[in-house]
Coordinates of C-alpha atoms in Angstrom, one line a residue:
Chain A
M18 CA -20.4 -15.8 2.5
E19 CA -18.4 -13.9 -0.1
K20 CA -15.5 -16.2 0.3
S21 CA -17.5 -19.3 -0.8
T22 CA -19.1 -17.3 -3.7
R23 CA -15.6 -16.5 -4.9
K24 CA -14.4 -20.1 -4.9
N25 CA -17.5 -21.7 -6.3
N26 CA -17.5 -19.3 -9.3
C27 CA -13.9 -19.9 -10.2
H28 CA -13.5 -21.6 -13.6
I29 CA -11.5 -24.8 -13.8
P30 CA -8.6 -24.4 -14.6
C31 CA -8.5 -21.1 -12.8
L32 CA -6.4 -18.5 -14.6
I33 CA -5.5 -15.0 -13.4
H34 CA -7.8 -13.2 -15.9
H35 CA -10.7 -15.3 -14.7
F36 CA -10.7 -13.1 -11.7
L37 CA -11.6 -10.1 -13.9
E38 CA -14.0 -12.1 -16.0
K39 CA -15.9 -13.5 -13.0
S40 CA -16.2 -10.1 -11.4
A41 CA -17.4 -8.7 -14.8
Q42 CA -20.1 -11.4 -14.8
L43 CA -21.1 -10.9 -11.2
F44 CA -20.8 -7.1 -10.9
P45 CA -20.7 -5.7 -14.5
D46 CA -21.6 -2.1 -13.5
K47 CA -19.5 -2.0 -10.3
I48 CA -16.6 0.5 -10.3
A49 CA -13.5 -1.6 -10.5
L50 CA -10.9 1.2 -10.8
I51 CA -10.7 4.8 -9.8
H52 CA -7.8 7.0 -11.0
E53 CA -8.0 10.8 -11.2
N54 CA -11.1 11.5 -13.3
V55 CA -11.5 7.8 -14.5
R56 CA -14.1 5.6 -12.9
A57 CA -14.1 2.3 -14.9
S58 CA -16.6 -0.6 -14.3
Y59 CA -15.7 -4.3 -14.4
F60 CA -17.7 -4.6 -17.7
Q61 CA -15.7 -1.7 -19.3
I62 CA -12.3 -3.1 -18.2
N63 CA -13.1 -6.7 -19.2
T64 CA -14.4 -5.6 -22.6
A65 CA -11.4 -3.4 -23.2
A66 CA -9.1 -6.2 -22.2
D67 CA -10.9 -8.6 -24.6
K68 CA -10.5 -6.1 -27.5
L69 CA -6.8 -5.6 -26.7
A70 CA -6.2 -9.3 -26.6
C71 CA -7.8 -9.7 -30.0
R72 CA -5.6 -6.9 -31.3
L73 CA -2.5 -8.4 -29.8
I74 CA -3.3 -11.7 -31.6
D75 CA -3.8 -9.8 -34.8
L76 CA -0.3 -8.4 -34.3
G77 CA 1.1 -11.9 -34.1
I78 CA 1.2 -12.6 -30.4
K79 CA 1.1 -16.3 -29.5
P80 CA 1.0 -18.2 -26.1
G81 CA 4.4 -17.9 -24.5
D82 CA 5.4 -14.7 -26.2
R83 CA 6.4 -11.9 -24.0
V84 CA 4.7 -8.5 -23.9
A85 CA 6.4 -5.8 -21.8
I86 CA 4.4 -3.2 -19.9
F87 CA 6.3 0.0 -19.2
L88 CA 3.6 2.2 -17.7
D89 CA 2.8 4.0 -14.5
N90 CA -0.2 2.7 -12.7
C91 CA -3.3 3.6 -14.7
Q92 CA -6.5 2.1 -16.3
E93 CA -4.5 1.2 -19.4
Y94 CA -2.0 -0.7 -17.3
V95 CA -4.8 -2.9 -15.9
I96 CA -6.4 -3.5 -19.4
S97 CA -2.9 -4.4 -20.8
Y98 CA -2.1 -6.8 -18.0
Y99 CA -5.4 -8.8 -18.3
G100 CA -5.5 -8.4 -22.1
I101 CA -2.0 -10.0 -22.4
L102 CA -2.9 -12.8 -20.1
K103 CA -6.1 -13.6 -22.2
T104 CA -3.8 -14.3 -25.2
G105 CA -1.7 -16.8 -23.3
A106 CA 1.3 -14.5 -23.6
I107 CA 3.5 -13.6 -20.7
A108 CA 3.0 -10.1 -19.1
A109 CA 6.4 -8.6 -18.2
P110 CA 6.1 -5.4 -16.2
L111 CA 9.1 -3.1 -16.2
S112 CA 10.2 -0.8 -13.4
R113 CA 9.7 2.9 -14.1
D114 CA 13.2 3.4 -12.6
L115 CA 14.8 1.8 -15.7
K116 CA 17.1 4.0 -17.7
P117 CA 18.1 3.3 -21.3
D118 CA 21.0 1.0 -20.4
G119 CA 19.0 -1.0 -18.0
L120 CA 16.1 -1.2 -20.5
R121 CA 18.4 -2.4 -23.2
L122 CA 19.7 -5.1 -20.9
L123 CA 16.3 -6.4 -19.8
L124 CA 14.7 -6.2 -23.2
G125 CA 17.7 -8.1 -24.6
K126 CA 17.0 -10.9 -22.1
L127 CA 13.2 -10.8 -22.4
R128 CA 12.9 -10.4 -26.2
P129 CA 9.4 -9.2 -26.1
K130 CA 7.4 -9.0 -29.3
I131 CA 5.4 -6.0 -28.1
I132 CA 6.0 -3.2 -25.6
I133 CA 3.1 -1.1 -24.2
S134 CA 4.3 2.2 -22.9
E135 CA 3.4 5.9 -22.7
R136 CA 4.6 9.4 -23.6
K137 CA 6.8 10.0 -20.5
F138 CA 8.9 7.0 -21.2
E139 CA 9.3 7.5 -25.0
R140 CA 12.7 9.2 -24.8
R141 CA 14.2 6.4 -22.7
L142 CA 12.8 3.8 -25.1
K143 CA 14.3 5.6 -28.0
A144 CA 17.7 5.8 -26.3
A145 CA 17.5 2.1 -25.6
D146 CA 18.0 1.3 -29.3
L147 CA 15.1 -1.2 -29.7
D148 CA 16.0 -2.1 -33.3
A149 CA 18.5 -4.5 -31.8
T150 CA 15.7 -6.6 -30.2
D151 CA 13.0 -8.8 -31.7
L152 CA 10.4 -6.2 -31.2
K153 CA 7.5 -6.3 -33.6
A154 CA 5.4 -3.5 -32.3
M155 CA 5.2 -0.7 -29.7
I156 CA 1.9 0.5 -28.4
L157 CA 2.1 4.0 -27.0
L158 CA -0.3 6.1 -24.9
N159 CA -0.4 9.7 -26.2
P160 CA 2.8 9.4 -28.3
K161 CA 4.8 12.6 -28.6
I162 CA 7.9 12.0 -30.6
G163 CA 8.3 10.7 -34.1
W164 CA 9.3 7.1 -34.6
K165 CA 10.5 7.0 -38.2
D166 CA 12.9 4.5 -39.6
V167 CA 12.5 1.9 -36.9
S168 CA 12.2 -1.8 -37.5
F169 CA 8.9 -2.3 -35.7
Q170 CA 5.4 -0.9 -35.9
V171 CA 4.5 2.0 -33.6
L172 CA 0.8 2.2 -32.8
A173 CA -1.2 4.7 -30.7
W174 CA -3.3 3.2 -27.9
D175 CA -6.3 5.3 -28.9
D176 CA -6.3 3.9 -32.4
L177 CA -6.7 0.3 -31.0
K178 CA -9.9 1.3 -29.2
H179 CA -11.8 1.3 -32.4
Q180 CA -11.5 -2.4 -33.0
D181 CA -14.9 -4.0 -33.1
T182 CA -14.1 -7.4 -31.8
A183 CA -15.0 -7.8 -28.1
L184 CA -15.2 -11.5 -27.7
P185 CA -12.6 -13.1 -25.5
P186 CA -10.0 -15.0 -27.5
D187 CA -10.6 -18.8 -27.5
I188 CA -7.2 -20.0 -26.4
I189 CA -6.3 -23.0 -24.2
I190 CA -4.1 -21.9 -21.4
E191 CA -2.8 -24.4 -18.8
E192 CA -2.6 -23.4 -15.1
S193 CA 1.1 -24.2 -15.2
S194 CA 1.7 -21.8 -18.2
P195 CA 4.0 -18.9 -17.4
A196 CA 1.8 -15.8 -16.8
S197 CA 4.3 -13.1 -15.7
I198 CA 8.0 -12.4 -15.6
I199 CA 8.8 -9.9 -12.9
F200 CA 12.3 -8.6 -12.6
T201 CA 14.0 -8.4 -9.2
S202 CA 15.4 -5.0 -8.5
G203 CA 19.0 -6.2 -8.9
T204 CA 20.8 -3.4 -7.2
T205 CA 24.0 -5.4 -6.8
G206 CA 23.8 -7.5 -9.9
T207 CA 21.9 -8.0 -13.1
P208 CA 18.1 -8.1 -12.5
K209 CA 16.7 -11.6 -12.7
G210 CA 13.3 -12.4 -14.3
V211 CA 11.1 -14.3 -11.9
V212 CA 8.8 -16.6 -13.9
L213 CA 5.4 -17.0 -12.2
S214 CA 2.7 -19.3 -13.6
H215 CA -1.1 -18.7 -13.5
K216 CA -1.3 -21.3 -10.7
N217 CA 1.5 -19.5 -8.7
I218 CA -0.4 -16.2 -8.8
V219 CA -3.9 -17.6 -8.5
S220 CA -3.1 -19.7 -5.4
N221 CA -1.4 -16.8 -3.7
T222 CA -4.2 -14.4 -4.6
E223 CA -6.9 -16.7 -3.2
A224 CA -4.9 -17.2 0.0
I225 CA -4.5 -13.5 0.5
C226 CA -8.2 -12.9 -0.2
D227 CA -9.0 -15.4 2.5
Y228 CA -6.9 -14.0 5.3
L229 CA -7.8 -10.4 4.5
Q230 CA -11.5 -11.5 4.2
L231 CA -11.8 -9.4 1.1
T232 CA -15.3 -8.9 -0.4
E233 CA -16.8 -6.8 -3.2
N234 CA -17.3 -4.1 -0.6
D235 CA -13.5 -3.5 -0.2
V236 CA -11.9 -0.4 -1.6
Q237 CA -8.1 -0.5 -1.8
M238 CA -5.9 2.5 -2.0
V239 CA -3.0 1.6 -4.3
V240 CA 0.2 3.7 -3.9
L241 CA 2.6 0.9 -4.8
P242 CA 3.5 0.4 -8.5
F243 CA 1.9 -2.6 -10.3
F244 CA 5.4 -3.6 -11.6
Y245 CA 6.3 -4.4 -8.0
V246 CA 4.8 -7.8 -7.0
M247 CA 3.1 -6.4 -3.9
G248 CA 1.3 -3.7 -6.0
K249 CA 0.3 -6.3 -8.5
S250 CA -1.2 -8.5 -5.8
L251 CA -3.4 -5.6 -4.6
L252 CA -4.8 -5.5 -8.1
N253 CA -5.4 -9.3 -8.4
T254 CA -6.8 -9.7 -5.0
H255 CA -9.3 -6.9 -5.3
F256 CA -10.4 -8.0 -8.8
A257 CA -10.8 -11.5 -7.5
A258 CA -13.1 -10.2 -4.7
G259 CA -15.0 -7.8 -7.0
G260 CA -13.7 -4.8 -5.0
T261 CA -12.5 -1.4 -6.1
I262 CA -8.9 -0.1 -6.4
V263 CA -8.1 3.6 -6.1
I264 CA -4.9 4.4 -7.9
N265 CA -2.9 7.3 -6.5
N266 CA 0.5 7.9 -8.0
T267 CA 1.3 11.0 -5.9
F268 CA 2.4 9.5 -2.6
A269 CA 5.3 11.9 -2.7
Y270 CA 2.5 14.3 -1.5
P271 CA 1.1 12.2 1.3
A272 CA -1.6 14.7 2.2
S273 CA -3.3 14.1 -1.1
V274 CA -3.4 10.3 -0.4
V275 CA -4.9 10.8 3.1
K276 CA -7.5 13.1 1.6
Q277 CA -8.5 10.7 -1.1
M278 CA -8.7 7.8 1.4
I279 CA -11.3 9.8 3.3
D280 CA -13.2 10.9 0.1
E281 CA -13.3 7.5 -1.5
K282 CA -14.2 5.7 1.7
V283 CA -11.1 3.4 1.3
T284 CA -11.3 0.2 3.4
G285 CA -7.7 -1.1 2.9
F286 CA -4.3 0.6 2.7
S287 CA -1.0 -1.2 2.0
G288 CA 2.6 0.0 2.1
V289 CA 6.2 -0.7 2.6
P290 CA 8.0 0.6 5.8
S291 CA 8.8 4.0 4.3
T292 CA 5.2 4.5 3.3
Y293 CA 4.2 4.4 6.9
T294 CA 7.2 6.5 8.0
Y295 CA 6.0 9.2 5.6
L296 CA 2.4 8.8 6.6
L297 CA 3.3 9.2 10.3
H298 CA 5.7 12.0 10.0
R299 CA 5.1 13.9 6.8
S300 CA 1.3 13.8 6.5
P301 CA -1.8 14.9 8.3
L302 CA -2.6 11.3 9.2
A303 CA -2.6 11.9 12.9
S304 CA -5.0 14.8 12.8
K305 CA -7.3 13.1 10.3
A306 CA -7.2 9.5 11.5
D307 CA -10.7 9.8 13.1
Q308 CA -12.1 10.6 9.6
L309 CA -10.9 7.2 8.3
K310 CA -14.2 5.6 9.3
S311 CA -14.3 3.1 6.4
L312 CA -10.7 2.0 6.8
R313 CA -10.8 -1.7 7.9
Y314 CA -7.1 -2.5 7.9
C315 CA -3.5 -1.4 7.0
S316 CA -1.0 -3.9 5.7
Q317 CA 2.7 -3.7 5.6
A318 CA 5.3 -5.8 3.7
G319 CA 8.5 -5.1 1.7
G320 CA 11.0 -5.7 4.5
H321 CA 11.4 -5.1 8.2
M322 CA 9.6 -2.2 9.8
S323 CA 11.0 -0.9 13.0
L324 CA 9.1 -1.4 16.3
Q325 CA 8.8 2.3 16.8
I326 CA 6.9 2.8 13.5
K327 CA 4.6 -0.1 14.4
Q328 CA 3.9 1.3 17.9
Q329 CA 3.3 4.8 16.6
L330 CA 1.0 3.5 13.9
R331 CA -1.0 1.5 16.4
Q332 CA -1.2 4.6 18.6
I333 CA -2.4 6.9 15.9
L334 CA -4.9 4.6 14.1
P335 CA -8.3 4.2 15.7
P336 CA -8.7 0.8 17.4
H337 CA -11.1 -0.6 14.7
I338 CA -8.4 -0.5 12.1
K339 CA -6.5 -3.7 12.0
I340 CA -2.8 -3.9 11.2
Y341 CA -1.4 -6.8 9.1
I342 CA 2.4 -7.3 9.1
M343 CA 3.3 -9.5 6.2
Y344 CA 6.3 -11.1 4.5
G345 CA 6.9 -12.2 1.0
A346 CA 9.1 -12.2 -2.1
T347 CA 8.7 -11.8 -5.8
E348 CA 9.8 -15.4 -6.1
A349 CA 6.8 -16.4 -4.0
S350 CA 4.2 -14.5 -6.1
A351 CA 4.0 -12.0 -3.3
R352 CA 3.1 -13.4 0.0
I353 CA 4.7 -16.1 2.3
T354 CA 3.5 -15.2 5.8
F355 CA 1.2 -12.8 7.7
L356 CA 0.7 -11.9 11.3
E357 CA -2.9 -12.1 12.4
P358 CA -3.9 -8.7 13.8
K359 CA -5.1 -10.3 17.0
H360 CA -1.4 -11.1 17.7
F361 CA -0.1 -7.7 16.8
E362 CA 0.3 -6.4 20.3
T363 CA 2.0 -9.6 21.7
K364 CA 4.1 -10.5 18.6
M365 CA 4.7 -7.1 17.2
E366 CA 8.2 -8.0 15.9
S367 CA 7.0 -11.2 14.1
I368 CA 6.2 -11.7 10.5
G369 CA 3.5 -14.2 11.7
K370 CA 2.9 -17.6 10.2
P371 CA 2.9 -19.0 6.7
L372 CA -0.2 -18.8 4.5
A373 CA -2.5 -21.9 4.7
N374 CA -0.9 -23.6 1.7
V375 CA 2.7 -22.6 2.3
R376 CA 5.3 -24.2 4.5
L377 CA 8.3 -22.3 5.8
Y378 CA 11.5 -23.7 7.2
V379 CA 14.5 -22.3 9.0
L380 CA 17.7 -24.0 7.6
D381 CA 21.3 -24.1 8.6
S382 CA 24.1 -23.8 6.1
N383 CA 23.9 -27.5 5.3
G384 CA 20.2 -27.2 4.5
K385 CA 19.1 -28.9 7.8
E386 CA 16.2 -27.5 9.8
V387 CA 17.3 -25.8 13.0
A388 CA 15.6 -25.8 16.4
D389 CA 13.1 -23.1 17.4
G390 CA 14.9 -20.0 18.5
Q391 CA 17.9 -20.7 16.4
R392 CA 18.7 -18.5 13.4
G393 CA 19.0 -19.7 9.8
E394 CA 17.9 -19.1 6.3
L395 CA 14.2 -19.0 5.6
A396 CA 13.0 -21.4 2.8
A397 CA 9.5 -21.6 1.6
V398 CA 7.5 -24.4 -0.2
G399 CA 4.1 -24.0 -1.7
P400 CA 2.0 -23.5 -4.9
N401 CA 3.0 -19.9 -5.0
I402 CA 6.8 -20.5 -5.5
M403 CA 8.1 -19.4 -8.9
Q404 CA 9.0 -21.7 -11.7
G405 CA 12.5 -20.3 -11.8
Y406 CA 14.5 -17.3 -13.2
W407 CA 14.0 -16.5 -16.9
Q408 CA 16.6 -18.3 -18.9
E409 CA 19.0 -18.6 -15.9
P410 CA 19.2 -22.2 -14.9
E411 CA 22.2 -21.7 -12.6
A412 CA 20.7 -18.8 -10.7
T413 CA 17.5 -20.9 -10.4
A414 CA 19.4 -23.9 -9.1
S415 CA 21.1 -21.8 -6.5
V416 CA 17.8 -20.8 -4.8
L417 CA 15.3 -23.6 -5.7
D418 CA 15.7 -27.2 -4.5
L419 CA 13.7 -29.9 -2.7
K420 CA 13.7 -27.7 0.4
G421 CA 11.9 -25.1 -1.6
Y422 CA 12.8 -21.5 -2.3
H423 CA 15.8 -20.2 -0.4
T424 CA 14.8 -16.6 0.3
G425 CA 18.2 -15.2 1.3
D426 CA 16.5 -13.9 4.5
Q427 CA 17.8 -14.8 7.9
G428 CA 15.2 -15.6 10.5
Y429 CA 14.0 -17.8 13.3
R430 CA 10.8 -19.3 14.7
D431 CA 9.7 -19.0 18.3
K432 CA 8.2 -21.8 20.4
D433 CA 4.7 -20.7 19.4
G434 CA 5.4 -21.1 15.7
F435 CA 5.8 -17.4 14.9
Y436 CA 8.5 -16.4 12.5
Y437 CA 10.9 -13.4 12.8
L438 CA 13.3 -11.8 10.3
A439 CA 16.9 -11.2 11.2
G440 CA 18.4 -9.4 8.2
R441 CA 19.3 -10.3 4.7
K442 CA 22.2 -12.6 3.9
D443 CA 23.5 -10.3 1.2
N444 CA 23.3 -7.2 3.4
M445 CA 25.7 -8.6 6.0
L446 CA 28.8 -6.5 6.4
K447 CA 32.3 -7.5 7.5
V448 CA 33.8 -5.1 10.0
G449 CA 37.2 -6.3 11.4
G450 CA 36.6 -9.9 12.2
H451 CA 32.9 -9.5 12.8
R452 CA 29.9 -10.1 10.6
I453 CA 27.4 -7.3 11.2
N454 CA 23.7 -7.2 10.5
P455 CA 22.9 -3.6 9.6
M456 CA 19.2 -4.2 10.6
E457 CA 20.2 -4.5 14.2
I458 CA 22.0 -1.1 14.2
E459 CA 19.1 0.5 12.3
D460 CA 16.7 -0.7 14.9
V461 CA 18.8 0.9 17.7
L462 CA 18.9 4.2 15.7
M463 CA 15.1 4.1 15.1
A464 CA 14.6 3.4 18.8
T465 CA 16.2 6.8 19.7
D466 CA 13.0 8.4 18.4
L467 CA 15.2 11.1 16.8
V468 CA 15.4 9.4 13.4
L469 CA 12.8 9.3 10.7
E470 CA 14.5 6.7 8.6
T471 CA 18.0 5.2 8.3
A472 CA 20.2 2.8 6.4
V473 CA 23.5 1.6 7.8
V474 CA 25.9 0.9 5.0
G475 CA 29.5 -0.4 4.8
V476 CA 32.1 1.8 3.1
P477 CA 35.1 -0.2 1.9
D478 CA 38.0 0.2 4.3
N479 CA 41.5 -1.1 3.8
L480 CA 42.0 -1.9 7.5
L481 CA 38.6 -3.2 8.6
G482 CA 37.0 -4.5 5.4
H483 CA 34.1 -2.1 5.9
R484 CA 33.5 1.0 8.0
L485 CA 30.0 1.5 9.2
I486 CA 28.2 4.7 8.2
A487 CA 24.6 5.4 9.2
V488 CA 22.8 7.6 6.7
I489 CA 20.0 9.2 8.7
A490 CA 17.0 11.4 7.9
P491 CA 16.3 13.0 11.3
K492 CA 12.9 13.9 12.5
D493 CA 14.2 17.3 13.3
A494 CA 16.9 18.9 11.1
S495 CA 18.5 20.5 14.2
V496 CA 19.1 17.1 15.9
D497 CA 22.1 16.7 18.1
I498 CA 24.3 14.1 16.4
N499 CA 26.3 13.5 19.6
R500 CA 23.1 12.5 21.4
I501 CA 22.5 9.7 18.8
L502 CA 26.1 8.6 19.0
R503 CA 25.8 8.5 22.8
I504 CA 22.8 6.2 22.6
C505 CA 24.5 3.9 20.1
A506 CA 27.5 3.7 22.5
E507 CA 25.1 2.7 25.4
K508 CA 23.2 0.1 23.4
L509 CA 25.8 -1.4 21.0
P510 CA 29.2 -3.0 21.4
K511 CA 32.1 -0.9 20.0
Y512 CA 32.4 -2.9 16.7
K513 CA 28.7 -2.4 15.9
Q514 CA 28.7 1.4 16.5
P515 CA 28.6 3.5 13.3
S516 CA 31.9 5.4 12.8
E517 CA 30.0 8.2 11.3
L518 CA 26.5 9.6 10.9
K519 CA 25.5 11.4 7.7
L520 CA 22.4 13.5 7.9
V521 CA 20.1 13.8 4.9
R522 CA 16.6 15.1 4.3
G523 CA 15.3 11.9 2.9
L524 CA 16.8 8.5 2.0
P525 CA 16.9 7.5 -1.7
K526 CA 14.1 5.0 -2.5
K527 CA 13.2 2.7 -5.3
S528 CA 9.8 3.1 -7.0
S529 CA 8.5 0.4 -4.7
G530 CA 9.3 2.7 -1.8
K531 CA 12.0 0.5 -0.4
I532 CA 15.2 2.2 0.7
D533 CA 17.8 2.0 -2.0
R534 CA 21.1 1.0 -0.2
Y535 CA 23.1 1.2 -3.3
R536 CA 22.2 4.8 -3.9
C537 CA 22.8 5.5 -0.2
L538 CA 26.4 4.3 -0.8
Q539 CA 26.7 6.4 -4.0
M540 CA 25.5 9.4 -2.1
L541 CA 28.2 8.9 0.5
E542 CA 30.8 8.7 -2.3
D543 CA 29.5 11.9 -3.8
I544 CA 29.8 13.7 -0.4
E545 CA 33.4 12.4 -0.1
D546 CA 34.2 13.6 -3.6
M547 CA 33.0 17.2 -2.9
Chain B
M2 CA 8.3 39.3 -7.5
M3 CA 6.6 36.1 -8.8
D4 CA 9.2 35.9 -11.6
E5 CA 12.0 36.2 -9.1
I6 CA 10.6 33.4 -7.0
K7 CA 10.1 31.2 -10.0
A8 CA 13.6 31.9 -11.3
K9 CA 15.1 30.8 -7.9
I10 CA 13.0 27.6 -7.8
R11 CA 13.8 26.8 -11.4
A12 CA 17.5 27.2 -10.8
F13 CA 17.3 24.8 -7.8
I14 CA 15.3 22.2 -9.8
V15 CA 17.6 22.4 -12.8
E16 CA 20.8 22.2 -10.7
N17 CA 19.7 19.4 -8.4
F18 CA 17.4 17.2 -10.5
L19 CA 18.1 18.0 -14.1
Y20 CA 21.9 18.2 -14.0
G21 CA 21.9 21.6 -15.6
E22 CA 19.6 20.7 -18.5
D23 CA 16.4 22.7 -18.5
S24 CA 15.0 22.2 -22.0
E25 CA 12.3 19.8 -20.7
L26 CA 11.1 22.0 -17.8
D27 CA 8.2 24.2 -18.7
D28 CA 6.4 26.2 -16.1
D29 CA 3.5 23.7 -15.9
T30 CA 5.6 20.5 -16.2
S31 CA 4.5 18.1 -13.5
F32 CA 7.6 17.2 -11.4
L33 CA 6.3 13.9 -10.3
G34 CA 4.4 12.9 -13.5
D35 CA 7.4 13.6 -15.7
G36 CA 9.7 11.8 -13.4
I37 CA 11.8 14.9 -12.5
I38 CA 11.4 14.5 -8.7
D39 CA 10.6 11.5 -6.6
S40 CA 9.4 11.5 -3.0
T41 CA 12.9 12.1 -1.6
G42 CA 13.3 15.0 -4.0
I43 CA 10.0 16.6 -2.8
L44 CA 11.4 16.7 0.7
E45 CA 14.6 18.4 -0.6
L46 CA 12.4 20.9 -2.5
V47 CA 10.5 21.6 0.7
G48 CA 13.8 22.1 2.6
F49 CA 15.0 24.5 0.0
L50 CA 11.7 26.5 0.1
E51 CA 11.8 26.7 3.9
E52 CA 15.4 27.9 4.0
T53 CA 15.3 30.2 1.0
F54 CA 12.0 31.9 1.5
E55 CA 11.9 31.5 5.3
I56 CA 8.5 29.8 5.3
E57 CA 7.2 26.7 7.0
V58 CA 5.6 24.0 4.9
D59 CA 2.9 22.3 6.9
D60 CA 2.3 18.5 6.4
E61 CA -1.2 19.3 5.2
E62 CA 0.2 21.5 2.5
L63 CA 2.2 18.7 0.9
L64 CA -0.1 18.6 -2.1
P65 CA 0.5 18.5 -5.9
E66 CA -1.5 21.7 -6.2
N67 CA 1.1 23.5 -4.1
L68 CA 4.3 21.8 -5.1
D69 CA 4.1 19.8 -8.4
S70 CA 5.1 22.4 -11.0
L71 CA 7.1 25.7 -11.2
D72 CA 3.8 27.6 -11.5
N73 CA 2.3 25.8 -8.5
V74 CA 5.3 26.2 -6.3
A75 CA 5.8 29.9 -7.2
A76 CA 2.1 30.7 -6.5
Y77 CA 2.3 28.7 -3.2
V78 CA 5.4 30.5 -2.0
A79 CA 4.0 33.9 -3.0
R80 CA 0.9 33.2 -0.9
K81 CA 3.1 32.2 2.1
I82 CA 5.6 35.1 2.2

């Protein structure tokens, strides 16, 4: 019932901020967002976004201009995101991991007219030397340091709230207009800005709402940052459905998240593989799972999650809680495939099938489709596929062609039409004459049940090209390394066995929660230097 | 005793997460909120507390009110030992 209501009320053309506007019309007093002591209704957020949009226009923002958001998840983030979209400008979320050098680089590419940020990032912004950019204004939440002698205006967020205008700006925006530029994490090269149009994001949001059967009764726990495409899709889908999002930025303390899920009667939880590793092994999830009576489903994306974690999750969660395994990419506005929960037990290793409006191909190195069961590169076609990389025509041409978006992920399809991941092209390691997929070795290590999380990386070696080292966070600090090595020797051919295991307490992560392989390598170099 | 505990924890945080620079670290500074420690760092802190003070940190105790500032950690450790 709710699904048809959602579609029938959609404006034409349907733009991202229409999700918020429609829910503000249908459920003005409903709580849209919970964060610490804040409980904001749809009416409040939509009105604040309208006011901000008017203020941004007063400051000179025009359709197509970029406005950067450099904030942790909070109410102001949500207001900024929808406020920017209402002006026809492009919302460009920045990772909280960015340091001054990285910020300078990205802002130099992006050339935003305005940055919206907060006190905790002020020092980094100052060190990034923003005078060298085209910046016209910076809007800061609770500014702390002085900003004298800069070439742009500095405004306090609280001062904007007193603007009287609350009418939505009257601006014509096409569905094909760019709505957001999201930078890829770029651990091995310069980050690229993925340009997504309103249509890209709207079509993907509606497809996700359909398969998760989201309604206004849904309450989503958000521990993933909004600058990460999966975090942003949690926001858009729940605002499209008129549901509620609960922002919790303290996942480093997983017990606090489990407690809030119970208290707020959360119906949906989403995470990347490490999110579930921590919930299973560093939180009271197991002892409190029976209190999660409202929880309808858990969803996982953000890379391959080991079979062991999936099995343990299924074992711990009460049977009424569905598990969705999903696959996507920033370049696909978030989602490409999902595995229907009814197939979870029989196709546990699969990423499922493409969304209704997406097609997925497995291609060989010549771009030809391969037979079922054979491996190749996954390429996706659909309304969710990006317009390209921001001002990088060559990089765009290298991944977008008539066959769609070439994901860089290796995979295959089984005879029943289910897709599987088999590692990333750019993670492959050359050891001696062999090309090694670290994912395969990581799966063997996880299957020992002695390992909490692991990353197999290649350390440059004059003789072999690379030497395999497994960085391991063990479940128990007193683990017997030789036992792990013995299991590897039983399960893997000699050339795939790690030459060394390095035990650590936890693997370095990006803010999205994904394991940071580059920092794993750096960590090994630091250990060698000591 | 509280001051002694806090000094040990401060030294650990400054050495491992602030590269020796402690001017930004007040007793009530939020480790997570101010970006001093991430989730991996929290586990390192827990390991340090367990080894140094010979306590066991239960999963249920992984909460900001126990671990997210020098004041909170020192009070938590004092309760445990």
